[in-house]
C-alpha atoms as one frame of an Amber mdcrd trajectory, in Angstrom:
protein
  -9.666  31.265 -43.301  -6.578  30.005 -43.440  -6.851  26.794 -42.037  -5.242
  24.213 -44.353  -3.995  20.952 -44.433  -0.298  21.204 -44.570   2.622  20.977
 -42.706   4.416  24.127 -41.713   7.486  24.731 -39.322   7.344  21.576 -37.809
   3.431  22.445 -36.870   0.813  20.012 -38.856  -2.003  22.090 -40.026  -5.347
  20.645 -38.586  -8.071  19.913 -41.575  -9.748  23.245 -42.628 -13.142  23.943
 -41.423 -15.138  26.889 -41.717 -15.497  29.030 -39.045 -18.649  31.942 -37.683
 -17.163  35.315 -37.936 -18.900  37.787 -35.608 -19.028  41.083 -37.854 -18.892
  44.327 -35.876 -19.558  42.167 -32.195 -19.050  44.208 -29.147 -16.943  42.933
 -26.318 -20.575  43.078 -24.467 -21.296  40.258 -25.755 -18.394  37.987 -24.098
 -17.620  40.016 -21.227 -18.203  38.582 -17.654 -20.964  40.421 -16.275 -18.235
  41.968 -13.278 -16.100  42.903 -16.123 -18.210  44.217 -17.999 -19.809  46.296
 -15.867 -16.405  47.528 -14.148 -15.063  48.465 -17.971 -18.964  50.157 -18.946
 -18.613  52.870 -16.113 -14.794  53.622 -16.754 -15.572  54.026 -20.519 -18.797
  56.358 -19.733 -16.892  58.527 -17.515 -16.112  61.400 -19.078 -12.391  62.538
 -19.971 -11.274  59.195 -17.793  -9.274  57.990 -21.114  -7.447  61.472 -21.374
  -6.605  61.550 -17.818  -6.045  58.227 -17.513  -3.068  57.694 -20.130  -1.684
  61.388 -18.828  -1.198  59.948 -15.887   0.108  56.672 -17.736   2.620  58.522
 -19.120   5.559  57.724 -16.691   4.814  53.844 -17.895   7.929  52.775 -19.965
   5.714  51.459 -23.112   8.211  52.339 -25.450  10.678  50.563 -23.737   8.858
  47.368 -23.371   8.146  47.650 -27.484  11.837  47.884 -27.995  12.252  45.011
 -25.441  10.139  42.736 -27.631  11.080  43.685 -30.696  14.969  43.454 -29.789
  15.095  40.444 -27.872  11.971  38.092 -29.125  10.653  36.502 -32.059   8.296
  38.824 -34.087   5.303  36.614 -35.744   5.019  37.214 -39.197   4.343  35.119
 -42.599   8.299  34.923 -42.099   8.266  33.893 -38.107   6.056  31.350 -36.610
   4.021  31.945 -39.902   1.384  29.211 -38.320   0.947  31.782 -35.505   0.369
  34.628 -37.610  -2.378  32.559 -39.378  -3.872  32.167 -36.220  -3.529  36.070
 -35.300  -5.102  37.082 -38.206  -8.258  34.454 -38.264  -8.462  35.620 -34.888
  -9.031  39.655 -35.444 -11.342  38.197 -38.693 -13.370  36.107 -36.439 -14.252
  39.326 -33.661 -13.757  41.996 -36.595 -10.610  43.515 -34.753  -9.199  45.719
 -37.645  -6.121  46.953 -36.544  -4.010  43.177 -36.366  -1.746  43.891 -33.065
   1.795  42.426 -33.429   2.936  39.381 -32.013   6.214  38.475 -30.298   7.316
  34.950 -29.374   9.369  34.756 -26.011  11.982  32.341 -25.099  10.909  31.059
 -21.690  10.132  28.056 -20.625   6.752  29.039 -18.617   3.722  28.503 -20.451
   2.357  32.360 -20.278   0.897  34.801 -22.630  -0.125  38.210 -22.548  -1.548
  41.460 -23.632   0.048  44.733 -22.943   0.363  48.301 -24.000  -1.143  51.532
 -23.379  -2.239  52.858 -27.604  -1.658  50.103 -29.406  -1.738  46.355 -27.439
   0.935  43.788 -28.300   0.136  40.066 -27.672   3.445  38.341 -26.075   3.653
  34.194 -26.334   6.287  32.354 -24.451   8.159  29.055 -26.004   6.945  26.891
 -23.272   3.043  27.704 -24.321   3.754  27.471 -28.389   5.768  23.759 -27.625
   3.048  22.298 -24.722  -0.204  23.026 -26.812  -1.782  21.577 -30.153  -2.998
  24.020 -33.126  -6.461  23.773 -31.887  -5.525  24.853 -28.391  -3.181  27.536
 -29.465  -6.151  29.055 -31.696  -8.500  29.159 -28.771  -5.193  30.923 -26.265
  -4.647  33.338 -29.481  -8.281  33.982 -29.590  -8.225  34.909 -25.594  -5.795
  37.441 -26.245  -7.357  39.111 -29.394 -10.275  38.942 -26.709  -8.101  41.375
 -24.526  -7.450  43.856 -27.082 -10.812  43.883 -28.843 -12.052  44.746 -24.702
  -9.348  46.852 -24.100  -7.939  45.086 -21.531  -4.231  45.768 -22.302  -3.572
  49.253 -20.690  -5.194  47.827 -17.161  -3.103  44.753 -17.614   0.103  47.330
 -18.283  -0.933  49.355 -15.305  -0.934  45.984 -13.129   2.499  44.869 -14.082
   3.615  48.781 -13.486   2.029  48.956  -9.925   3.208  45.407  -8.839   7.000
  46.085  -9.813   6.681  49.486  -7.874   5.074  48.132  -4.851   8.311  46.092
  -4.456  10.576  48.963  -4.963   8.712  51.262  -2.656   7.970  48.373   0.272
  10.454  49.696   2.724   8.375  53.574   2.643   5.991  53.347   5.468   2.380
  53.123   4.319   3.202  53.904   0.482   3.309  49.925  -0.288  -0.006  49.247
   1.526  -1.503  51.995  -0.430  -0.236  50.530  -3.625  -1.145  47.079  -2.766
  -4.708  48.162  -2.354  -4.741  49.361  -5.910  -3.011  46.127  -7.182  -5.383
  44.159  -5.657  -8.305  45.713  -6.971  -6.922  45.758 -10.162  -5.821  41.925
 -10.097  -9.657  40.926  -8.485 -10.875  42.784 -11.864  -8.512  41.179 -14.085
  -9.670  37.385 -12.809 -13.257  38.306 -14.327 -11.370  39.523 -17.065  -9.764
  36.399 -17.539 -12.844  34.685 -17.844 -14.341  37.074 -20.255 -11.414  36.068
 -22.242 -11.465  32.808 -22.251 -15.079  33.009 -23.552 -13.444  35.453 -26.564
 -10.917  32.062 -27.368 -13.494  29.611 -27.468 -15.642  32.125 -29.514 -12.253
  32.092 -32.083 -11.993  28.380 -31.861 -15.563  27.681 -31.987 -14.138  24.237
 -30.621 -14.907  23.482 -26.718 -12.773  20.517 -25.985  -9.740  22.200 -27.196
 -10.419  25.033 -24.741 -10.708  22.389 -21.920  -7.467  20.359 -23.431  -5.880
  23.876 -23.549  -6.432  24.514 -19.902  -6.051  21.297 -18.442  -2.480  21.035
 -20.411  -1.845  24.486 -18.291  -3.095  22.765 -15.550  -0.916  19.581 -15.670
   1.352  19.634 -18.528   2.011  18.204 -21.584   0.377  14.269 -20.344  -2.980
  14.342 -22.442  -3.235  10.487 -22.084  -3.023  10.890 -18.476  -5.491  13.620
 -18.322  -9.173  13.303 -18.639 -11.563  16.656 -19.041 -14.329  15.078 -17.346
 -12.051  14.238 -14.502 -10.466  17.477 -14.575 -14.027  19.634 -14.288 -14.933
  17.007 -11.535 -12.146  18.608  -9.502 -13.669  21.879 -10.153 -16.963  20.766
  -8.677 -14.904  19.338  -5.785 -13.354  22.426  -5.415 -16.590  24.430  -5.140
 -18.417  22.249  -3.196 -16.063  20.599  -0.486 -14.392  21.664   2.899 -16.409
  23.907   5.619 -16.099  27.560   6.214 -12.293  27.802   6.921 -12.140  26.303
   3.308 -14.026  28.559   1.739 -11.397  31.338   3.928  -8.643  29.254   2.739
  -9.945  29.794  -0.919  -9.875  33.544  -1.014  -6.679  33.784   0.528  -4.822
  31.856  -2.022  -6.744  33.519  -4.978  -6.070  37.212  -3.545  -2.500  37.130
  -4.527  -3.396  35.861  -8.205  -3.925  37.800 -11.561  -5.400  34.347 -12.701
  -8.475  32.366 -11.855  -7.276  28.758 -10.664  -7.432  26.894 -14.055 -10.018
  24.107 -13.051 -12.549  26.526 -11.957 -11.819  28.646 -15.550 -12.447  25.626
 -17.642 -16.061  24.822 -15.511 -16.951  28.559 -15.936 -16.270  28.132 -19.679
 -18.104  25.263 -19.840 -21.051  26.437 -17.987 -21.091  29.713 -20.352 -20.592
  27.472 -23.707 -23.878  25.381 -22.578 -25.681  29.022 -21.786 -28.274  30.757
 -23.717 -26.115  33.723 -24.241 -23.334  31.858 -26.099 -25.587  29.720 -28.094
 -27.415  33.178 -29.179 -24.037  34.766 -30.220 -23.261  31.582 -32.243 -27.012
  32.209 -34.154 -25.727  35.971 -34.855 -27.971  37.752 -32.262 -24.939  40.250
 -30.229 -24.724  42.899 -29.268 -22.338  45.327 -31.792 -20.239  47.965 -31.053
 -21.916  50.766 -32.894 -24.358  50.639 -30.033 -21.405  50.824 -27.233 -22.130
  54.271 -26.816 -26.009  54.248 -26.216 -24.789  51.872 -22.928 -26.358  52.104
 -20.026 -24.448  51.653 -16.766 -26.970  51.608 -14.834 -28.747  48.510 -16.895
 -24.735  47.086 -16.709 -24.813  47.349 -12.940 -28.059  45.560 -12.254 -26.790
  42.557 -14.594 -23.710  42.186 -12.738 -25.746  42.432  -9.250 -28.335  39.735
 -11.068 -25.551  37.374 -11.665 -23.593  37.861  -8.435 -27.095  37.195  -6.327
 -27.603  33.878  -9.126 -24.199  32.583  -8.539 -24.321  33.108  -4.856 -27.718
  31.249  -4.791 -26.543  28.544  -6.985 -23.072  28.393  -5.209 -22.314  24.912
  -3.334 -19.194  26.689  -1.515 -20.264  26.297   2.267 -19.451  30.681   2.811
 -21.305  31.621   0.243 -24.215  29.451   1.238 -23.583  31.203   4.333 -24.149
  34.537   2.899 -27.083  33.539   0.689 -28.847  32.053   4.058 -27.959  35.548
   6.385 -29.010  37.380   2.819 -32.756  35.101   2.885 -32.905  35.464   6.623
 -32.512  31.845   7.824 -32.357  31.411  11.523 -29.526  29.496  14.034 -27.028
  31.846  12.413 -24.542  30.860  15.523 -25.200  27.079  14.733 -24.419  27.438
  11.497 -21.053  29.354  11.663 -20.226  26.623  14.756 -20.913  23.714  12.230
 -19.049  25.468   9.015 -15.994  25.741  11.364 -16.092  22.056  12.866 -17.100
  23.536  16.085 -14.847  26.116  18.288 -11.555  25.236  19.608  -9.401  22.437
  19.192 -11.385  19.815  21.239 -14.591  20.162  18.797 -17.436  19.209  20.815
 -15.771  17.387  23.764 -16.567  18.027  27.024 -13.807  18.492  29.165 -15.201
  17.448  32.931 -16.760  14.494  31.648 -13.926  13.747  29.380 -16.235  12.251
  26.753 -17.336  13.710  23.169 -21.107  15.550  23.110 -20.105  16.866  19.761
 -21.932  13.300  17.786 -21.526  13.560  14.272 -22.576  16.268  12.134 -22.595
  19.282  15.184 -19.302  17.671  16.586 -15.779  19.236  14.840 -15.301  15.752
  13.562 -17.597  14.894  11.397 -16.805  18.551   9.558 -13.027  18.319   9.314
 -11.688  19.676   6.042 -10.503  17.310   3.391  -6.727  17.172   2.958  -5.617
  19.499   0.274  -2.582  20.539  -1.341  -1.175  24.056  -1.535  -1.622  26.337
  -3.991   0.821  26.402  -6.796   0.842  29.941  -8.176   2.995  28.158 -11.290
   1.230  29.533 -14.377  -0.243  33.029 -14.817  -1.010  31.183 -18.647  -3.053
  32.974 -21.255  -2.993  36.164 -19.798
């Protein structure tokens, strides 16, 4: 590895420490169980490749190459050599071969991404290289090896594609909704994506509180002594847990628009899979490897992803999907319980008008179930894309 202890381009090298390198590991193993199983039927289907990157063929690829390579900062033991240490451990560490290039990207927006239709190319931005620590860059370099090794990039090229034509063809009638229906399909894939890539980084960095620091510096900047990771997954469990049923609408409304996960619920899905028995079997060597990708079975693929959709819906503390899991189990007082997720009906709650007095009394009333105040969503950061 090359991991030393010296000081490079301004960048102090953290001490050296040996890391597990996962020979021949299939993206299987790391994948969310809705990724996975989205990516297991495309790949089965036959000729969808062929077809697929025919029809790819009006994407301007080459131009976006000789974007990068003309206007950014190409990583090598020349440029950013630190980073290129980094790449390289990273494709050791998941036994990626074929080391994609790396550009750095003058912008001030911490971001980072994967794109490209035959060969990916992993694009850093200035303002993620300057806000995060060695450790945290490994695990963000890691995520996007993670992308390449699952083949994420020509999806993510086909969502940038799509989105930038949806804009240009808004004012045909009909042709932008059809679009948009694609996009955001493709964008509610790539947030389980993003999570199955974030489990690739910490799989590189073998190093959990980085991963957290990492995220929560996306999160909130460059103020680690203000920012606590305890703190900062107790928001997530806030997040999950509080509000009524126009919360829980509120929350899929202000993810649909995202390529991203919001970042405090990535780091507690991180967490929760780093504590899991499937991590803790990958770090012991048991995987699955990618000479058995073909022998697949989608159908076996689908029934894990239903198994872990019905698990997380049980387990779920958000009041909808409770909801759901009740109608699913066939509790009664359906009607009650939509009145008391929404705080009652109308704007009076539970007061009775002719007697001009509330009946609502606590917990039935639309008091005692008002939403908590909240701020809006800050789109900000698409970060380690």
């Amino acid at each position: 590895m090359s991991d030393g202890g010296d000081e490079r381009n301004g960048h102090e090298k953290v001490p050296g420490r040996q890391r597990r390198r996962f020979e021949g590991i299939s993206s299987r193993a790391y994948e969310h169980p809705a990724d996975r199983s989205a990516l297991v039927a495309l790949r089965r289907l036959s000729g969808f490749d062929t077809v697929f990157k025919a029809l790819s063929g009006l994407l301007p690829e080459r131009s976006l190459r000789l974007l990068f390579l003309s206007d950014s900062v190409r990583v090598s033991d020349a440029q950013f050599a630190h980073l290129n240490d980094m790449l390289r451990d990273a494709c050791h560490i998941l036994d990626l071969e074929k080391v994609p290039p790396m550009y750095v990207n003058q912008d001030p927006q911490p971001n980072a991404m994967c794109i490209g239709l035959d060969d990916p190319i992993i694009v850093v931005t200035t303002g993620l290289v300057e806000l995060l620590d060695e450790e945290e860059m490994r695990a963000v370099v890691g995520h996007e090896v993670g992308h390449a090794l699952s083949g994420h990039a020509v999806y993510r090229t086909i969502l940038l594609f799509l989105t930038s034509l949806a804009v240009r063809v808004a004012w045909i009638p009909l042709g932008n909704l059809a679009i948009m229906a694609i996009v955001t399909a493709l964008r509610e894939w790539f947030r389980k994506s993003e999570l199955s890539a974030d489990r690739a980084g910490l799989l590189v960095g073998q190093d959990l509180r980085a991963s957290m620091r990492g995220l929560m510096k996306i999160a909130g900047g460059n103020h680690l002594h203000e920012m606590n990771v305890d703190a900062f997954l107790a928001q997530a469990e806030e997040y999950e847990s509080a509000g009524d049923l126009r919360d829980s609408v509120l929350k899929i409304l202000n993810v649909l628009p995202r390529t991203h996960p919001f970042t405090a619920v990535r780091a507690a899905e991180l967490k929760k899979w780093a504590e899991s028995r499937d991590h803790q079997r990958i770090m012991d060597g048991h995987y699955p490897r990618r000479d058995e990708d073909k022998d697949t079975s989608v159908s076996d693929s689908f029934r894990q992803s239903a198994a872990s959709y019905a698990t997380d819906m049980k387990n779920s503390k958000d009041p909808l999907m409770k909801l759901v899991s009740d109608i699913a189990g066939g509790a009664g007082d359906l009607g009650g319980r939509v009145r008391r997720g929404f705080g009652g009906f109308g704007a009076g709650g539970g007061t009775d008008t002719a007697a001009g007095k509330d009946t609502g009394g606590g917990k039935d009333g639309g008091a005692a179930d008002a939403p908590r105040d909240g701020r809006p969503d800050d789109e900000g950061t698409d970060s380690r894309g």
